[in-house]
Amino acid sequence: MISLVEVQETNKMIREMNLDVRTITMGISLMDCAHTDLKVFNQKIYDKITKSAEKLVKTGEDLEKQFGVPIVNKRISVTPISIAAGSLNTDSYVPVAEALDKAAKEVGVNFIGGFSALVQKGCTTGDRKLIESIPEALAVTERVCSSVNVGSSRSGINMDAVKLMGDIIRQTAERTADRDSIGCAKLVVFCNAVEDNPFMAGAFHGVGERECVINVGVSGPGVVKRALEEVKGKDFETLCETIKRTAFKVTRVGQLVAQEASKRLGVPFGIIDLSLAPTPLIGDSIAEIFQVMGLEEAGAPGTTAALAILNDNVKKGGVMASSYVGGLSGAFIPVSEDHGMIQAVQRGALTLEKLEAMTCVCSVGLDMIAIPGDTSKETISGIIADEAAIGMVNNKTTAVRIIPVIGKSVGEMVEFGGLLGYAPIMPVNSFNCAGFIDRGGRIPAPIHSFKN
Amino acid sequence: MKGIITVLGKDKVGIIAKVCTYLAERNVNILDISQTIVQDYFNMMMIVDISQAAKSTEVLVEELQQIGEEIGVEIKLQHEDIFNIMHRI
């Protein structure tokens, strides 16, 4: 029998600690839409997306009501467009992005991910065309998200792609300069990208996935923070145990929503991503968790260890709660989306270098970081190369979502709005790395890639 | 299908009556009620059977919420599964 205490605990987590299901993402394969004619291809993908996701938003809203738990985002991810559109006879993929945007608007999702290319070992003609279309595609569409995988532990890092992406990020920033370079907030550069990730902007429907699938991302930094407040000052064992227990409960909610959504939509359930993803709301911050753990600010000595503890125990708690845990699962450390991280940057506690160190143990990488608008494309490529190297050598996913805000410099604020938040522009080490980036070619895979 | 109704707010006359009347009119059977009052604050949990309800769960959720707003308390109806799955392995 359910007890009053349990009911109160669950509802307190939802009401006061911002427990939510962050996203239901429907992955849709566009493989069967391949065509040589642009018009036919666009019509086919539009039809397939709008038909498959017809009831997605309504179902999400119904579940929200039935269980009384907020489901913040309903989204779609599709087969990387560079693959689905490989046979297209066209120079620009911008019209494809527009078709995706139109489909997303039609079904009412806030983002559609998959304007992507996987080029860790090399670029096909289609990959190159797609990458070159990114700046305009992100400027003329509203809901399309783009990602490029430039490296992996198995194949090394494609430095030609790294060099190109530095330029693409700058162009994207310039094309959306009138809106604080927001285009870059919808563009991720990955190393070891996962194919079942429900989180934007890096979501796409992997080529190993089935026709259509439902992935759910759960999140609850506020719940973890509150639970840790109860054990303040206690030892690390207690700390870890508390995170684990909380992550378990949070993930169970995601499992329930995922199963029910999958049943109602008649689409198989894929994975639960049990990430702690912050929002700009007070009380929904990873940096606040560090503070409860005993650090004055995020970025203080000990932060990397604190993040390692947090990430590991979130995973440990979550795997018990669902048999299919996947995606990026762990703690996200975006700057602009976390008011505690923003404060840490403003107080000088958190630097880009410290964030990079933290990405060795977080679930993704350098995320939503605003940098000066005059940062050179080589410097951006250098930042991408560093981050990709961390991912490649450590067999983990890393990513860069960095925003050179055109016309703004260190210390100024930039406002992206909504879940994307706001951020102070952070200083970047501006010593030249052009000689390194200009070499081109590929960094060979590390020795431990030879596992078979 | 069972649902859990929670009512939270400042205590006053007629809260239970209002909720129960609404449920009876919609053919929702009450299986269990537990209630406490802490420092003037009314706190009630009901387990109800909504399988024979005259309206869909989504409508019940909305209408109960409206009743809550009218009498100044917070009323929530949730499917029992969210509590079962979180607290029972």
XYZ file of C-alpha atoms in Angstrom:
541
model
C 0.000 0.000 0.000
C 1.240 3.450 -0.876
C 1.885 5.579 2.190
C 1.214 9.247 2.720
C 4.928 9.820 3.366
C 5.897 8.362 -0.018
C 3.287 10.369 -1.846
C 4.470 13.513 -0.112
C 8.105 12.747 -0.912
C 7.409 12.284 -4.613
C 5.312 15.418 -4.849
C 7.847 17.449 -2.916
C 10.506 16.354 -5.390
C 8.318 17.530 -8.256
C 7.050 20.762 -6.716
C 9.991 22.093 -4.757
C 13.061 20.418 -6.202
C 12.317 20.692 -9.916
C 12.158 16.966 -10.600
C 11.180 16.589 -14.211
C 11.395 14.406 -17.252
C 13.604 16.678 -19.304
C 12.780 15.319 -22.693
C 10.957 12.691 -24.685
C 12.800 12.328 -27.961
C 11.457 10.354 -30.858
C 14.233 8.994 -33.054
C 13.180 8.567 -36.667
C 15.198 6.855 -39.374
C 15.267 8.730 -42.680
C 17.245 6.030 -44.480
C 14.303 5.054 -46.687
C 13.793 8.658 -47.832
C 16.988 8.730 -49.903
C 16.458 10.272 -53.330
C 18.482 12.155 -55.908
C 15.953 14.954 -56.325
C 15.928 17.624 -53.623
C 12.194 18.331 -53.826
C 11.222 14.672 -53.598
C 13.653 14.063 -50.750
C 12.358 17.049 -48.759
C 8.757 15.965 -49.266
C 9.595 12.422 -48.174
C 11.353 13.445 -44.975
C 8.644 15.989 -44.147
C 5.930 13.363 -44.616
C 7.754 10.715 -42.627
C 8.560 12.999 -39.693
C 5.104 14.558 -39.461
C 3.429 11.166 -39.692
C 5.685 9.378 -37.179
C 5.595 12.201 -34.634
C 1.970 13.211 -35.153
C 0.927 12.269 -31.613
C 4.237 12.861 -29.840
C 3.471 16.212 -28.238
C -0.109 15.299 -27.281
C 1.028 12.016 -25.723
C 3.703 13.853 -23.750
C 1.131 16.320 -22.464
C -1.287 13.536 -21.496
C 1.405 11.695 -19.549
C 2.384 14.901 -17.828
C -1.167 15.227 -16.537
C -1.669 11.597 -15.674
C 1.436 11.285 -13.516
C 1.624 14.890 -12.386
C 5.271 15.169 -13.392
C 6.432 17.870 -15.830
C 7.755 16.696 -19.185
C 9.654 19.752 -20.307
C 10.573 19.046 -23.923
C 9.237 16.932 -26.733
C 11.811 16.535 -29.470
C 12.793 14.625 -32.567
C 16.099 13.226 -33.723
C 16.681 11.934 -37.228
C 19.284 9.957 -39.140
C 22.345 12.162 -39.728
C 21.325 14.137 -42.813
C 24.725 13.701 -44.463
C 23.932 9.969 -44.631
C 20.227 10.121 -45.498
C 20.874 12.785 -48.137
C 24.031 11.180 -49.488
C 22.631 10.659 -52.970
C 21.161 14.158 -53.370
C 22.094 16.141 -56.454
C 22.566 19.500 -54.803
C 25.292 21.862 -53.642
C 23.573 23.092 -50.530
C 21.720 21.223 -47.802
C 20.053 24.376 -46.499
C 16.660 23.484 -48.098
C 16.807 20.153 -46.230
C 17.274 22.018 -42.946
C 14.269 24.153 -43.869
C 12.189 21.035 -44.489
C 13.215 19.686 -41.072
C 12.313 23.013 -39.454
C 8.914 22.994 -41.124
C 8.233 19.428 -39.960
C 9.266 20.314 -36.391
C 6.887 23.285 -36.374
C 4.070 21.183 -37.788
C 4.236 18.575 -35.001
C 5.010 21.160 -32.300
C 8.405 19.966 -31.043
C 10.868 22.627 -29.907
C 13.977 21.093 -31.472
C 14.837 18.619 -34.180
C 18.347 17.175 -34.145
C 20.223 15.397 -36.868
C 21.530 18.016 -39.281
C 24.682 16.063 -38.654
C 27.723 14.403 -40.133
C 29.975 11.670 -38.768
C 33.447 12.380 -40.096
C 35.794 10.901 -37.484
C 37.829 9.098 -40.119
C 37.151 11.192 -43.187
C 34.621 13.241 -45.118
C 32.437 12.038 -47.981
C 31.228 14.559 -50.535
C 27.869 14.645 -48.742
C 29.542 15.232 -45.358
C 31.467 18.189 -46.696
C 28.405 19.741 -48.330
C 26.460 19.329 -45.120
C 29.152 20.896 -42.952
C 29.485 23.830 -45.347
C 25.709 24.355 -45.205
C 25.646 24.578 -41.394
C 26.109 28.369 -40.936
C 23.268 29.274 -43.253
C 21.072 26.364 -42.155
C 21.286 27.450 -38.513
C 20.693 31.082 -39.439
C 17.537 30.533 -41.491
C 15.918 27.853 -39.321
C 14.654 28.107 -35.795
C 14.442 24.570 -34.417
C 17.087 22.618 -36.304
C 20.127 21.427 -34.336
C 23.368 20.329 -35.855
C 26.281 18.179 -34.767
C 29.515 16.922 -36.265
C 31.518 14.013 -34.896
C 35.177 14.738 -35.595
C 36.911 11.985 -33.672
C 36.644 8.653 -31.873
C 38.797 6.365 -29.764
C 38.790 3.833 -32.597
C 39.711 6.071 -35.482
C 41.525 9.054 -33.995
C 40.761 12.701 -34.727
C 40.041 14.080 -38.167
C 42.065 17.282 -37.962
C 40.834 18.516 -41.341
C 37.340 18.463 -39.864
C 38.560 20.120 -36.661
C 40.099 22.920 -38.718
C 36.953 23.271 -40.793
C 34.700 23.371 -37.725
C 36.636 26.303 -36.249
C 35.744 28.215 -39.379
C 32.136 26.921 -39.456
C 31.554 28.005 -35.842
C 32.842 31.497 -36.647
C 30.669 31.729 -39.756
C 27.643 30.510 -37.802
C 28.322 33.177 -35.170
C 28.576 35.863 -37.843
C 25.413 34.760 -39.625
C 23.464 35.107 -36.371
C 25.369 38.127 -35.013
C 22.125 40.101 -34.690
C 20.835 37.517 -32.197
C 23.971 37.218 -30.031
C 25.336 34.483 -32.302
C 22.650 32.059 -31.144
C 23.294 29.760 -34.121
C 26.327 28.374 -32.282
C 24.110 27.302 -29.379
C 22.532 24.817 -31.789
C 25.817 23.333 -32.997
C 27.912 20.683 -31.229
C 31.261 19.222 -32.210
C 31.695 15.719 -30.782
C 34.333 13.117 -30.195
C 32.875 9.632 -29.589
C 29.295 10.809 -30.200
C 26.662 8.396 -28.880
C 23.883 7.396 -31.240
C 21.000 7.248 -28.776
C 21.338 10.635 -27.116
C 18.010 12.429 -26.499
C 19.661 15.733 -25.566
C 20.029 18.611 -27.966
C 21.874 20.032 -29.644
C 23.807 16.801 -30.123
C 20.904 14.405 -30.663
C 20.679 12.331 -33.826
C 19.174 8.955 -34.671
C 22.141 6.608 -35.021
C 22.591 4.369 -38.034
C 22.516 1.274 -35.810
C 19.088 2.202 -34.472
C 15.718 0.829 -35.565
C 13.059 2.573 -37.651
C 11.552 4.633 -34.857
C 12.329 4.735 -31.153
C 11.463 6.626 -27.975
C 14.340 7.816 -25.797
C 13.771 9.657 -22.560
C 16.090 11.997 -20.706
C 15.482 12.535 -17.010
C 16.997 15.211 -14.874
C 17.003 16.341 -11.290
C 19.914 18.467 -10.073
C 17.552 20.085 -7.578
C 16.525 16.749 -6.119
C 20.144 15.649 -5.683
C 21.055 18.983 -4.113
C 18.221 18.770 -1.606
C 19.084 15.177 -0.716
C 22.698 16.172 -0.116
C 21.653 19.031 2.141
C 20.251 16.391 4.493
C 23.668 14.733 4.868
C 25.809 17.863 5.071
C 29.180 17.250 6.735
C 28.901 13.466 6.629
C 31.607 11.286 5.040
C 32.049 10.406 1.360
C 30.396 7.018 1.668
C 27.212 8.657 2.874
C 27.520 11.289 0.166
C 27.824 8.657 -2.584
C 25.033 6.536 -1.161
C 22.698 9.549 -1.096
C 23.396 10.483 -4.726
C 22.875 6.860 -5.775
C 19.539 6.510 -4.018
C 18.289 9.799 -5.441
C 19.427 8.963 -8.967
C 17.586 5.670 -8.670
C 14.288 7.333 -7.809
C 14.645 9.957 -10.513
C 15.435 7.343 -13.141
C 12.439 5.229 -12.150
C 10.173 8.125 -13.016
C 11.808 8.342 -16.433
C 11.402 4.616 -16.920
C 7.684 4.873 -16.195
C 7.154 7.759 -18.595
C 9.270 6.076 -21.272
C 7.376 2.791 -21.078
C 4.012 4.475 -21.098
C 4.938 6.797 -23.978
C 6.291 3.876 -25.957
C 3.075 1.919 -25.375
C 0.763 4.769 -26.334
C 2.695 5.750 -29.424
C 3.231 2.155 -30.524
C 6.949 2.855 -30.848
C 9.631 0.723 -29.137
C 11.360 2.128 -26.075
C 15.067 2.785 -26.581
C 16.985 4.122 -23.619
C 16.760 6.263 -20.531
C 19.390 8.939 -20.311
C 19.809 9.649 -16.633
C 21.601 12.931 -16.876
C 21.659 15.731 -14.371
C 21.029 18.608 -16.725
C 20.646 22.010 -15.097
C 18.309 24.833 -16.090
C 18.816 28.558 -15.442
C 16.322 28.296 -12.540
C 17.579 28.745 -9.005
C 17.644 25.354 -7.295
C 18.221 23.444 -10.516
C 21.962 23.826 -10.766
C 24.996 21.522 -10.795
C 27.149 24.293 -9.315
C 24.812 24.406 -6.298
C 25.416 20.683 -5.795
C 29.162 21.401 -5.567
C 28.412 24.052 -2.973
C 26.370 21.637 -0.897
C 29.240 19.167 -1.209
C 31.410 21.754 0.554
C 32.970 23.945 -2.138
C 32.607 27.720 -1.963
C 32.097 28.026 -5.727
C 32.216 25.749 -8.745
C 35.813 25.877 -9.926
C 37.385 25.830 -6.463
C 40.046 23.141 -5.885
C 38.170 19.890 -5.393
C 35.593 20.610 -8.096
C 36.892 17.928 -10.467
C 36.777 15.331 -7.696
C 33.288 16.453 -6.704
C 32.109 16.141 -10.301
C 33.690 12.693 -10.618
C 31.805 11.530 -7.513
C 28.568 13.013 -8.766
C 28.840 11.515 -12.231
C 29.792 8.038 -11.100
C 27.063 7.748 -8.505
C 24.382 9.095 -10.796
C 25.279 6.243 -13.145
C 25.411 3.655 -10.369
C 21.981 4.634 -9.069
C 20.486 4.819 -12.513
C 21.569 1.465 -13.904
C 19.637 -0.328 -11.192
C 16.492 1.590 -12.088
C 16.367 0.749 -15.770
C 17.883 -2.031 -17.850
C 18.361 0.222 -20.833
C 20.410 3.129 -19.723
C 22.236 4.890 -22.520
C 22.823 8.268 -24.064
C 25.225 10.504 -22.232
C 24.082 9.679 -18.686
C 25.890 11.788 -16.131
C 26.233 15.398 -15.051
C 26.139 18.155 -17.643
C 28.196 21.258 -16.932
C 26.936 23.915 -19.326
C 27.743 27.453 -18.268
C 24.876 29.554 -19.605
C 22.197 27.077 -18.548
C 23.252 26.942 -14.893
C 22.920 30.062 -12.753
C 25.471 28.720 -10.237
C 28.073 28.241 -12.968
C 27.367 31.746 -14.299
C 27.936 33.150 -10.823
C 31.172 31.145 -10.507
C 32.434 32.647 -13.776
C 31.467 36.154 -12.685
C 33.277 35.775 -9.364
C 36.397 34.517 -11.141
C 36.237 31.042 -9.610
C 35.690 29.213 -12.869
C 37.893 29.479 -15.947
C 37.847 27.791 -19.325
C 40.901 25.734 -18.322
C 39.184 24.446 -15.183
C 36.092 23.589 -17.207
C 38.288 21.631 -19.596
C 39.779 19.684 -16.692
C 36.275 18.968 -15.408
C 35.244 17.566 -18.780
C 37.567 14.597 -18.153
C 35.031 13.363 -15.623
C 31.706 14.913 -16.726
C 29.299 13.396 -19.173
C 29.868 15.687 -22.137
C 32.262 18.576 -22.422
C 32.655 22.293 -22.925
C 29.027 23.273 -23.151
C 27.308 26.611 -23.764
C 30.365 28.753 -23.180
C 30.339 32.294 -24.545
C 33.719 33.600 -25.697
C 34.825 36.938 -27.217
C 33.591 37.609 -30.738
C 37.092 38.256 -32.025
C 38.368 34.777 -31.122
C 40.111 33.392 -34.205
C 38.914 30.307 -36.018
C 42.263 28.600 -35.281
C 41.823 29.184 -31.552
C 38.332 27.635 -31.729
C 39.780 24.676 -33.627
C 42.483 24.385 -30.954
C 39.824 24.231 -28.227
C 37.969 21.546 -30.219
C 41.186 19.557 -30.728
C 41.974 19.613 -26.998
C 38.502 18.500 -26.069
C 38.409 15.771 -28.720
C 41.783 14.492 -27.509
C 40.398 14.136 -23.972
C 37.528 12.068 -25.345
C 39.675 10.001 -27.673
C 42.287 9.017 -25.091
C 39.818 8.386 -22.278
C 37.233 6.445 -24.276
C 34.488 8.868 -23.419
C 32.191 11.268 -25.204
C 33.352 14.852 -25.254
C 31.841 17.807 -27.023
C 32.315 21.482 -27.671
C 29.412 23.885 -27.867
C 31.087 27.245 -27.762
C 29.702 30.601 -28.842
C 31.974 33.378 -30.113
C 29.584 36.266 -29.567
C 30.218 38.711 -32.387
C 30.728 42.275 -31.171
C 31.095 41.391 -27.505
C 34.154 40.991 -25.329
C 35.208 39.573 -21.964
C 32.947 40.465 -19.065
C 29.914 41.445 -21.138
C 26.724 39.451 -20.762
C 24.872 37.609 -23.459
C 21.248 36.486 -23.274
C 20.041 33.443 -25.228
C 16.629 33.148 -23.632
C 14.641 30.186 -22.335
C 16.477 27.018 -21.366
C 19.619 28.243 -23.143
C 20.007 30.881 -20.433
C 22.504 33.732 -20.229
C 26.252 33.919 -19.781
C 29.182 36.203 -19.169
C 31.787 36.144 -21.964
C 34.769 34.149 -20.726
C 38.400 34.936 -21.551
C 40.204 32.568 -23.904
C 43.940 31.888 -24.069
C 44.719 33.725 -27.285
C 48.265 32.545 -27.955
C 48.456 31.369 -31.533
C 47.931 27.709 -32.435
C 47.541 28.161 -36.213
C 50.754 26.292 -37.042
C 49.390 23.246 -35.247
C 45.862 23.358 -36.672
C 47.016 24.080 -40.244
C 48.864 20.765 -40.471
C 45.623 18.985 -41.349
C 45.290 15.217 -41.800
C 44.329 12.850 -39.024
C 45.638 12.183 -35.534
C 46.030 8.393 -35.349
C 43.979 6.452 -32.829
C 45.610 5.885 -29.436
C 47.213 2.542 -28.623
C 44.324 1.260 -26.516
C 42.004 1.454 -29.532
C 43.199 -1.997 -30.651
C 40.680 -3.951 -28.634
C 38.958 -6.818 -30.337
C -6.772 1.778 -12.556
C -6.037 3.548 -9.304
C -5.280 7.179 -8.789
C -3.876 9.090 -5.854
C -5.488 12.382 -4.909
C -3.598 14.763 -2.679
C -5.068 17.877 -1.162
C -2.879 20.481 0.500
C -3.792 23.856 1.918
C -5.161 25.918 4.756
C -7.871 24.026 6.598
C -11.509 25.082 6.288
C -14.989 23.598 6.401
C -16.125 21.465 3.476
C -12.935 20.493 1.651
C -13.584 16.750 1.868
C -17.263 17.245 1.056
C -16.447 19.183 -2.077
C -13.907 16.647 -3.344
C -16.055 13.627 -2.460
C -19.169 15.060 -4.101
C -17.239 15.704 -7.283
C -15.843 12.158 -7.287
C -19.236 10.573 -6.614
C -20.786 12.512 -9.505
C -18.064 11.230 -11.870
C -18.397 7.627 -10.659
C -14.994 7.539 -9.004
C -14.882 5.168 -6.034
C -12.896 6.123 -2.938
C -10.848 3.196 -1.603
C -8.894 4.841 1.186
C -8.522 8.216 2.857
C -5.861 9.399 5.227
C -5.722 12.909 6.523
C -3.732 15.042 8.925
C -3.896 18.639 10.043
C -0.601 20.203 11.017
C -0.736 23.764 12.356
C -3.936 24.622 10.475
C -2.679 22.997 7.299
C -4.896 20.376 5.806
C -3.128 17.426 4.227
C -5.118 14.611 2.682
C -4.377 11.618 0.530
C -7.032 9.509 -1.161
C -6.662 6.317 -3.099
C -9.416 6.150 -5.704
C -10.534 3.768 -8.404
C -10.769 5.642 -11.705
C -11.340 2.655 -13.969
C -15.122 3.270 -14.096
C -14.877 7.060 -14.145
C -17.301 8.951 -16.359
C -14.509 11.140 -17.698
C -10.944 10.641 -18.871
C -8.104 10.965 -16.383
C -6.865 14.135 -18.046
C -10.250 15.827 -17.573
C -10.489 14.667 -13.949
C -7.019 16.103 -13.291
C -8.023 19.484 -14.702
C -11.408 19.693 -13.021
C -10.035 18.719 -9.619
C -7.373 21.360 -10.010
C -10.088 23.930 -10.758
C -12.069 22.941 -7.679
C -8.872 23.369 -5.680
C -8.423 26.880 -7.046
C -12.031 27.760 -6.167
C -11.650 26.740 -2.522
C -8.041 27.838 -2.124
C -6.266 24.495 -1.760
C -4.079 22.477 -4.089
C -5.659 19.301 -5.428
C -3.692 16.817 -7.502
C -4.730 13.547 -9.072
C -1.939 11.287 -10.235
C -1.778 7.748 -11.526
C -0.603 5.461 -8.696
C 2.203 4.066 -10.852
C 4.431 7.063 -10.298
C 4.541 6.289 -6.574
C 4.805 2.528 -6.999
C 7.656 2.726 -9.421
C 9.600 5.204 -7.353
C 9.290 3.533 -4.002
C 8.926 -0.196 -4.780
C 11.410 -2.411 -6.589
